[in-house]
Amino acid sequence: MYPPQFDHETAESAEHAVELLETNDDRDVKVLAGGHSLIPMMKTGLATPDLLIDISRLSELSGIERTDDGFEIGATTNYAPVAKSDELHDEATAFAEAAENIGDRQVRNRGTVGGNIAHADPASDLPAALLAHGGSVTITGSDGDRTVDADEFFYGMYETDVGPAELVTSITVPAHGPNAVSTYEKDRSPASGYAIVGVAVVLEADDGTIVDAAVTANGAMDRPSRLSAVEEALEGSEATEAAVEAAAERAGESLNTAMMMSDQDASPEFREQKLKVYSKRALTRAVSQL
Ligand SMILES: Cc1cc2nc3c(=O)[nH]c(=O)nc-3n(C[C@H](O)[C@H](O)[C@H](O)COP(=O)(O)OP(=O)(O)OC[C@H]3O[C@@H](n4cnc5c(N)ncnc54)[C@H](O)[C@@H]3O)c2cc1C
């Protein structure tokens, strides 16, 4: 299906993109990044913008920079370089593994980190990994930049803290220290490749005891969610396979199962079971590396 006619403007800078968003605030405007969610939505009539502001070629927003405490990843950075980065695999493993698990090669070469986060599809892979790492999102508007923690960025299905005349310009992913490891495990929809559920884990241990645990999930709820009951069970427990298996059993406890996602891939009850299984897989792999 062809989308209805629309105008297209190429942004020359992030500032120019924000200017275009502001001056066209009376129109249905969408930012175009990798186009791998927006264009299918336009083709199926789910989105009918009359103006696209194209940021896909903005090199100023592309790249992975090692900072003092982690990584700053530009919004138009494609998934492929994230998935291939040795530094990210070593120091922010769950995030790199989440990128590695997105779609297929074509999607990873075209889709962007900023688009994945801004689009906030519940089944996307990067949001839970960003949350588990304690990351944040930098948003730019006419008043300049502001930074929002991942915990506060996602409001619900396709809803975030980004305002109508704002742009996600980068995300920050903290690196984990020498006593920490992280993993991402995903149950992939056989039809779309998206996560039926995905679980991201960051564990820190001291002398065989887990001192800090972040366990988060994609695909289960309308936004990336923290599996707090699992985190609580892990903190202070021994870093053993038996301990993480017992903790994983509590994966559904802190979520409102009545609000769990339900679609052709899995019912809420099946998703809850899958959450336990994929939490166990992610945690077992993590403790084996501690
Ligand atoms: C076949 C297929 C398989 C896929 N499988 C997966 C998968 O397994 N896992 C997964 O996570 N995703 C998957 N995706 C989706 C893909 O990751 C998309 O790239 C992603 O959801 C959106 O990123 P984008 O750069 O393509 O954004 P676009 O499609 O260009 O934009 C999506 C939305 O975000 C907005 N937006 C984009 N960039 C910004 C920005 N910088 N600031 C503010 N708003 C912005 C746009 O206005 C639009 O509303 C798949 C897509 C396809 C087509």
Tab-separated table of C-alpha atoms and ligand atoms in Angstrom:
chain	number	residue	atom	x	y	z
A	1	MET	CA	0.000	0.000	0.000
A	2	TYR	CA	1.279	3.491	-0.833
A	3	PRO	CA	1.087	6.177	1.869
A	4	PRO	CA	-0.859	9.387	1.155
A	5	GLN	CA	1.192	12.281	-0.202
A	6	PHE	CA	3.513	14.044	2.247
A	7	ASP	CA	6.184	16.755	2.194
A	8	HIS	CA	9.803	15.983	3.020
A	9	GLU	CA	12.434	18.327	4.472
A	10	THR	CA	16.033	17.339	5.091
A	11	ALA	CA	17.347	18.730	8.379
A	12	GLU	CA	20.847	20.191	8.088
A	13	SER	CA	21.533	20.052	11.826
A	14	ALA	CA	19.770	19.071	15.056
A	15	GLU	CA	19.046	22.765	15.619
A	16	HIS	CA	17.512	23.015	12.131
A	17	ALA	CA	15.343	19.932	12.840
A	18	VAL	CA	14.018	21.569	16.023
A	19	GLU	CA	13.357	24.824	14.097
A	20	LEU	CA	11.405	22.869	11.452
A	21	LEU	CA	9.392	21.097	14.173
A	22	GLU	CA	8.533	24.443	15.768
A	23	THR	CA	7.628	26.328	12.615
A	24	ASN	CA	5.374	23.483	11.456
A	25	ASP	CA	3.589	22.932	14.761
A	26	ASP	CA	0.195	23.336	13.048
A	27	ARG	CA	0.842	20.291	10.822
A	28	ASP	CA	1.077	16.543	11.458
A	29	VAL	CA	4.875	16.318	11.474
A	30	LYS	CA	7.078	13.292	12.086
A	31	VAL	CA	10.821	12.990	12.387
A	32	LEU	CA	12.198	10.404	9.944
A	33	ALA	CA	15.252	8.488	11.191
A	34	GLY	CA	15.788	4.881	10.037
A	35	GLY	CA	12.199	4.711	8.798
A	36	HIS	CA	11.880	1.068	9.872
A	37	SER	CA	8.847	1.715	12.061
A	38	LEU	CA	7.523	4.941	10.581
A	39	ILE	CA	7.414	3.918	6.906
A	40	PRO	CA	5.566	0.611	7.595
A	41	MET	CA	3.103	2.588	9.736
A	42	MET	CA	2.579	5.077	6.891
A	43	LYS	CA	2.129	2.270	4.370
A	44	THR	CA	-0.538	0.641	6.519
A	45	GLY	CA	-2.299	3.925	7.286
A	46	LEU	CA	-1.415	3.875	11.003
A	47	ALA	CA	0.471	7.162	10.590
A	48	THR	CA	-0.488	9.854	8.079
A	49	PRO	CA	1.997	12.707	8.576
A	50	ASP	CA	1.891	15.532	6.049
A	51	LEU	CA	5.520	16.485	6.663
A	52	LEU	CA	8.583	14.338	7.365
A	53	ILE	CA	11.680	15.984	8.821
A	54	ASP	CA	14.535	13.765	7.760
A	55	ILE	CA	17.376	13.454	10.280
A	56	SER	CA	18.746	10.166	8.932
A	57	ARG	CA	21.827	11.748	7.377
A	58	LEU	CA	22.759	13.971	10.321
A	59	SER	CA	26.316	12.815	10.964
A	60	GLU	CA	26.569	15.148	13.991
A	61	LEU	CA	24.085	12.811	15.743
A	62	SER	CA	25.843	9.607	14.746
A	63	GLY	CA	28.574	7.729	16.579
A	64	ILE	CA	29.564	5.978	19.791
A	65	GLU	CA	31.746	7.970	22.161
A	66	ARG	CA	33.508	6.510	25.224
A	67	THR	CA	33.020	8.956	28.097
A	68	ASP	CA	34.501	8.853	31.622
A	69	ASP	CA	31.762	6.614	32.965
A	70	GLY	CA	30.209	4.972	29.928
A	71	PHE	CA	29.068	5.581	26.387
A	72	GLU	CA	27.263	8.373	24.608
A	73	ILE	CA	25.509	7.054	21.523
A	74	GLY	CA	24.171	9.534	18.969
A	75	ALA	CA	20.501	9.236	18.012
A	76	THR	CA	21.101	8.449	14.335
A	77	THR	CA	23.645	5.712	15.081
A	78	ASN	CA	22.450	2.503	13.435
A	79	TYR	CA	22.207	-0.741	15.427
A	80	ALA	CA	24.954	-2.504	13.442
A	81	PRO	CA	27.898	-0.510	14.876
A	82	VAL	CA	26.456	-0.901	18.388
A	83	ALA	CA	26.098	-4.664	17.878
A	84	LYS	CA	29.668	-4.870	16.567
A	85	SER	CA	31.351	-2.656	19.184
A	86	ASP	CA	33.859	-4.659	21.269
A	87	GLU	CA	33.916	-1.910	23.903
A	88	LEU	CA	30.138	-2.038	24.332
A	89	HIS	CA	30.217	-5.846	24.451
A	90	ASP	CA	32.829	-5.663	27.221
A	91	GLU	CA	31.407	-2.842	29.324
A	92	ALA	CA	27.700	-2.508	28.533
A	93	THR	CA	27.076	-6.047	27.320
A	94	ALA	CA	23.299	-6.191	27.668
A	95	PHE	CA	22.903	-3.102	25.484
A	96	ALA	CA	25.198	-4.496	22.761
A	97	GLU	CA	23.428	-7.871	22.915
A	98	ALA	CA	20.023	-6.185	22.633
A	99	ALA	CA	21.198	-4.361	19.470
A	100	GLU	CA	22.612	-7.626	18.110
A	101	ASN	CA	19.168	-9.230	18.562
A	102	ILE	CA	17.173	-6.631	16.622
A	103	GLY	CA	15.409	-7.822	13.461
A	104	ASP	CA	17.723	-8.853	10.657
A	105	ARG	CA	20.812	-7.377	9.000
A	106	GLN	CA	18.831	-4.878	6.939
A	107	VAL	CA	16.974	-3.572	9.993
A	108	ARG	CA	20.248	-3.333	11.938
A	109	ASN	CA	21.842	-1.351	9.113
A	110	ARG	CA	19.004	1.166	8.802
A	111	GLY	CA	17.220	1.427	12.166
A	112	THR	CA	18.593	3.970	14.627
A	113	VAL	CA	19.184	3.921	18.365
A	114	GLY	CA	17.324	7.215	18.824
A	115	GLY	CA	14.383	6.014	16.720
A	116	ASN	CA	14.129	2.767	18.698
A	117	ILE	CA	14.060	4.637	22.014
A	118	ALA	CA	11.792	7.489	20.819
A	119	HIS	CA	9.304	5.134	19.155
A	120	ALA	CA	8.880	3.193	22.441
A	121	ASP	CA	7.356	0.076	20.934
A	122	PRO	CA	6.781	-2.271	23.919
A	123	ALA	CA	8.346	-5.120	21.903
A	124	SER	CA	11.534	-3.207	20.994
A	125	ASP	CA	14.824	-4.506	22.367
A	126	LEU	CA	16.822	-1.436	23.378
A	127	PRO	CA	14.504	0.168	25.998
A	128	ALA	CA	14.814	-2.583	28.656
A	129	ALA	CA	18.572	-2.759	28.162
A	130	LEU	CA	18.848	1.015	28.572
A	131	LEU	CA	16.772	0.786	31.755
A	132	ALA	CA	18.827	-2.087	33.221
A	133	HIS	CA	22.071	-0.190	32.638
A	134	GLY	CA	20.669	2.894	34.392
A	135	GLY	CA	20.960	4.896	31.182
A	136	SER	CA	19.454	8.217	30.168
A	137	VAL	CA	18.147	10.037	27.113
A	138	THR	CA	19.196	13.507	25.948
A	139	ILE	CA	16.383	15.495	24.378
A	140	THR	CA	16.890	18.766	22.482
A	141	GLY	CA	14.334	21.538	22.017
A	142	SER	CA	14.381	25.285	21.486
A	143	ASP	CA	15.427	25.792	25.141
A	144	GLY	CA	18.473	23.573	24.709
A	145	ASP	CA	19.243	20.077	25.982
A	146	ARG	CA	17.704	18.174	28.867
A	147	THR	CA	18.531	14.707	30.125
A	148	VAL	CA	15.922	12.243	31.371
A	149	ASP	CA	16.671	8.972	33.176
A	150	ALA	CA	15.390	5.880	31.346
A	151	ASP	CA	13.259	5.153	34.447
A	152	GLU	CA	11.260	8.318	33.714
A	153	PHE	CA	11.426	8.462	29.932
A	154	PHE	CA	8.893	5.779	28.901
A	155	TYR	CA	5.243	6.637	29.625
A	156	GLY	CA	3.489	3.779	27.821
A	157	MET	CA	2.979	2.232	24.399
A	158	TYR	CA	4.572	4.670	21.879
A	159	GLU	CA	4.546	7.372	24.562
A	160	THR	CA	7.609	9.053	25.973
A	161	ASP	CA	8.783	12.277	27.563
A	162	VAL	CA	9.726	13.745	24.136
A	163	GLY	CA	7.605	16.829	23.373
A	164	PRO	CA	6.137	17.636	19.926
A	165	ALA	CA	8.936	20.091	19.045
A	166	GLU	CA	11.749	18.047	20.553
A	167	LEU	CA	14.284	15.582	19.262
A	168	VAL	CA	16.133	12.719	20.920
A	169	THR	CA	19.763	13.587	20.205
A	170	SER	CA	21.689	10.933	22.145
A	171	ILE	CA	21.496	8.311	24.842
A	172	THR	CA	23.953	7.572	27.631
A	173	VAL	CA	24.730	4.002	28.664
A	174	PRO	CA	26.856	3.699	31.824
A	175	ALA	CA	29.638	1.111	31.674
A	176	HIS	CA	29.551	-1.563	34.340
A	177	GLY	CA	32.516	-1.881	36.667
A	178	PRO	CA	35.013	-4.768	36.832
A	179	ASN	CA	32.837	-6.724	39.328
A	180	ALA	CA	29.689	-6.525	37.208
A	181	VAL	CA	28.345	-8.345	34.170
A	182	SER	CA	25.272	-7.941	32.005
A	183	THR	CA	23.267	-10.043	29.565
A	184	TYR	CA	20.190	-9.803	27.326
A	185	GLU	CA	18.023	-12.774	26.398
A	186	LYS	CA	15.074	-12.588	24.033
A	187	ASP	CA	12.213	-14.760	22.913
A	188	ARG	CA	11.878	-13.693	19.291
A	189	SER	CA	8.521	-13.633	17.531
A	190	PRO	CA	8.838	-16.097	14.645
A	191	ALA	CA	6.754	-13.771	12.466
A	192	SER	CA	8.234	-10.325	13.112
A	193	GLY	CA	11.494	-10.901	14.984
A	194	TYR	CA	10.368	-8.504	17.736
A	195	ALA	CA	10.611	-9.548	21.395
A	196	ILE	CA	7.677	-11.558	22.728
A	197	VAL	CA	9.637	-11.012	25.904
A	198	GLY	CA	13.202	-9.823	26.383
A	199	VAL	CA	15.079	-9.694	29.673
A	200	ALA	CA	18.100	-7.506	30.443
A	201	VAL	CA	20.212	-8.171	33.521
A	202	VAL	CA	23.052	-6.235	35.168
A	203	LEU	CA	24.591	-7.975	38.207
A	204	GLU	CA	27.358	-6.748	40.474
A	205	ALA	CA	28.998	-9.126	42.964
A	206	ASP	CA	31.407	-8.777	45.823
A	207	ASP	CA	33.191	-11.857	47.112
A	208	GLY	CA	30.537	-14.247	45.724
A	209	THR	CA	27.541	-12.223	46.920
A	210	ILE	CA	25.268	-10.226	44.605
A	211	VAL	CA	25.376	-6.638	45.866
A	212	ASP	CA	23.422	-4.947	43.094
A	213	ALA	CA	20.920	-6.329	40.565
A	214	ALA	CA	18.981	-4.665	37.763
A	215	VAL	CA	16.526	-6.931	35.939
A	216	THR	CA	14.189	-5.439	33.334
A	217	ALA	CA	11.844	-6.721	30.646
A	218	ASN	CA	10.576	-5.771	27.185
A	219	GLY	CA	7.450	-7.119	25.591
A	220	ALA	CA	5.588	-7.941	28.791
A	221	MET	CA	3.979	-4.595	29.614
A	222	ASP	CA	3.176	-1.415	27.652
A	223	ARG	CA	6.673	-0.078	28.492
A	224	PRO	CA	10.011	-1.501	29.616
A	225	SER	CA	9.526	-2.737	33.176
A	226	ARG	CA	11.696	-3.397	36.168
A	227	LEU	CA	11.260	-6.900	37.643
A	228	SER	CA	11.665	-5.617	41.201
A	229	ALA	CA	10.750	-8.882	42.947
A	230	VAL	CA	13.618	-10.610	41.114
A	231	GLU	CA	15.995	-7.762	41.956
A	232	GLU	CA	15.038	-7.943	45.646
A	233	ALA	CA	15.479	-11.721	45.716
A	234	LEU	CA	18.942	-11.408	44.184
A	235	GLU	CA	20.414	-8.600	46.254
A	236	GLY	CA	22.364	-10.071	49.158
A	237	SER	CA	22.073	-13.636	47.876
A	238	GLU	CA	24.939	-15.846	46.738
A	239	ALA	CA	25.894	-15.608	43.068
A	240	THR	CA	24.959	-19.214	42.330
A	241	GLU	CA	22.838	-20.878	39.695
A	242	ALA	CA	20.389	-22.132	42.338
A	243	ALA	CA	19.900	-18.617	43.749
A	244	VAL	CA	19.217	-17.048	40.357
A	245	GLU	CA	16.838	-19.854	39.370
A	246	ALA	CA	14.795	-19.229	42.510
A	247	ALA	CA	14.834	-15.469	41.866
A	248	ALA	CA	13.710	-15.921	38.234
A	249	GLU	CA	10.571	-17.738	39.455
A	250	ARG	CA	9.439	-14.373	40.847
A	251	ALA	CA	9.594	-12.624	37.435
A	252	GLY	CA	5.863	-11.887	37.195
A	253	GLU	CA	5.351	-10.896	40.838
A	254	SER	CA	5.967	-7.184	40.606
A	255	LEU	CA	3.963	-6.729	37.379
A	256	ASN	CA	0.230	-6.204	37.097
A	257	THR	CA	-0.541	-9.342	35.095
A	258	ALA	CA	-4.013	-8.030	34.221
A	259	MET	CA	-2.236	-5.337	32.184
A	260	MET	CA	0.232	-7.688	30.505
A	261	MET	CA	0.490	-7.599	26.703
A	262	SER	CA	-1.680	-10.033	24.792
A	263	ASP	CA	-1.367	-10.712	21.062
A	264	GLN	CA	-1.123	-13.480	18.463
A	265	ASP	CA	2.272	-14.518	19.865
A	266	ALA	CA	1.362	-15.039	23.525
A	267	SER	CA	-1.400	-14.592	26.099
A	268	PRO	CA	-0.584	-12.750	29.364
A	269	GLU	CA	-0.296	-16.097	31.218
A	270	PHE	CA	2.082	-17.499	28.606
A	271	ARG	CA	4.110	-14.271	28.688
A	272	GLU	CA	4.455	-14.554	32.450
A	273	GLN	CA	5.850	-18.080	32.020
A	274	LYS	CA	8.197	-16.874	29.304
A	275	LEU	CA	9.396	-14.068	31.559
A	276	LYS	CA	10.485	-16.643	34.145
A	277	VAL	CA	12.269	-18.733	31.524
A	278	TYR	CA	14.085	-15.802	29.901
A	279	SER	CA	14.949	-14.244	33.284
A	280	LYS	CA	16.500	-17.560	34.250
A	281	ARG	CA	18.468	-17.727	30.989
A	282	ALA	CA	19.770	-14.169	31.309
A	283	LEU	CA	20.630	-14.585	35.003
A	284	THR	CA	22.257	-18.007	34.610
A	285	ARG	CA	24.527	-16.682	31.877
A	286	ALA	CA	25.313	-13.609	33.987
A	287	VAL	CA	26.300	-15.550	37.152
A	288	SER	CA	28.434	-17.925	35.103
A	289	GLN	CA	30.540	-14.891	34.123
A	290	LEU	CA	30.833	-13.262	37.548
B	1	LIG	C1	11.130	-6.330	9.621
B	1	LIG	C2	11.383	-5.529	10.868
B	1	LIG	C3	11.824	-6.190	12.010
B	1	LIG	C4	12.065	-5.468	13.186
B	1	LIG	N1	12.501	-6.143	14.291
B	1	LIG	C5	12.792	-5.457	15.408
B	1	LIG	C6	13.295	-6.119	16.566
B	1	LIG	O1	13.497	-7.323	16.578
B	1	LIG	N2	13.583	-5.361	17.653
B	1	LIG	C7	13.413	-4.004	17.673
B	1	LIG	O2	13.733	-3.368	18.685
B	1	LIG	N3	12.933	-3.358	16.591
B	1	LIG	C8	12.630	-4.036	15.468
B	1	LIG	N4	12.169	-3.351	14.369
B	1	LIG	C9	11.928	-1.889	14.435
B	1	LIG	C10	13.199	-1.127	14.173
B	1	LIG	O3	14.087	-1.345	15.253
B	1	LIG	C11	12.973	0.380	14.014
B	1	LIG	O4	14.169	0.817	13.435
B	1	LIG	C12	12.732	1.199	15.275
B	1	LIG	O5	11.568	0.777	15.948
B	1	LIG	C13	12.530	2.689	14.969
B	1	LIG	O6	13.765	3.289	14.653
B	1	LIG	P1	13.938	4.089	13.273
B	1	LIG	O7	15.272	4.734	13.323
B	1	LIG	O8	13.692	3.154	12.151
B	1	LIG	O9	12.817	5.196	13.424
B	1	LIG	P2	11.702	5.696	12.414
B	1	LIG	O10	10.933	4.557	11.878
B	1	LIG	O11	12.292	6.639	11.440
B	1	LIG	O12	10.803	6.520	13.456
B	1	LIG	C14	9.991	5.864	14.407
B	1	LIG	C15	9.289	6.921	15.272
B	1	LIG	O13	10.234	7.559	16.140
B	1	LIG	C16	10.303	8.961	15.864
B	1	LIG	N5	11.719	9.327	15.929
B	1	LIG	C17	12.745	8.710	15.271
B	1	LIG	N6	13.914	9.251	15.630
B	1	LIG	C18	13.637	10.220	16.516
B	1	LIG	C19	14.441	11.138	17.263
B	1	LIG	N7	15.766	11.139	17.164
B	1	LIG	N8	13.809	12.000	18.098
B	1	LIG	C20	12.444	11.998	18.232
B	1	LIG	N9	11.652	11.155	17.554
B	1	LIG	C21	12.229	10.275	16.711
B	1	LIG	C22	9.683	9.143	14.478
B	1	LIG	O14	9.126	10.410	14.315
B	1	LIG	C23	8.638	8.046	14.460
B	1	LIG	O15	7.476	8.473	15.140
B	1	LIG	C24	11.899	-4.051	13.189
B	1	LIG	C25	11.475	-3.390	12.044
B	1	LIG	C26	11.226	-4.116	10.883
B	1	LIG	C27	10.777	-3.368	9.652
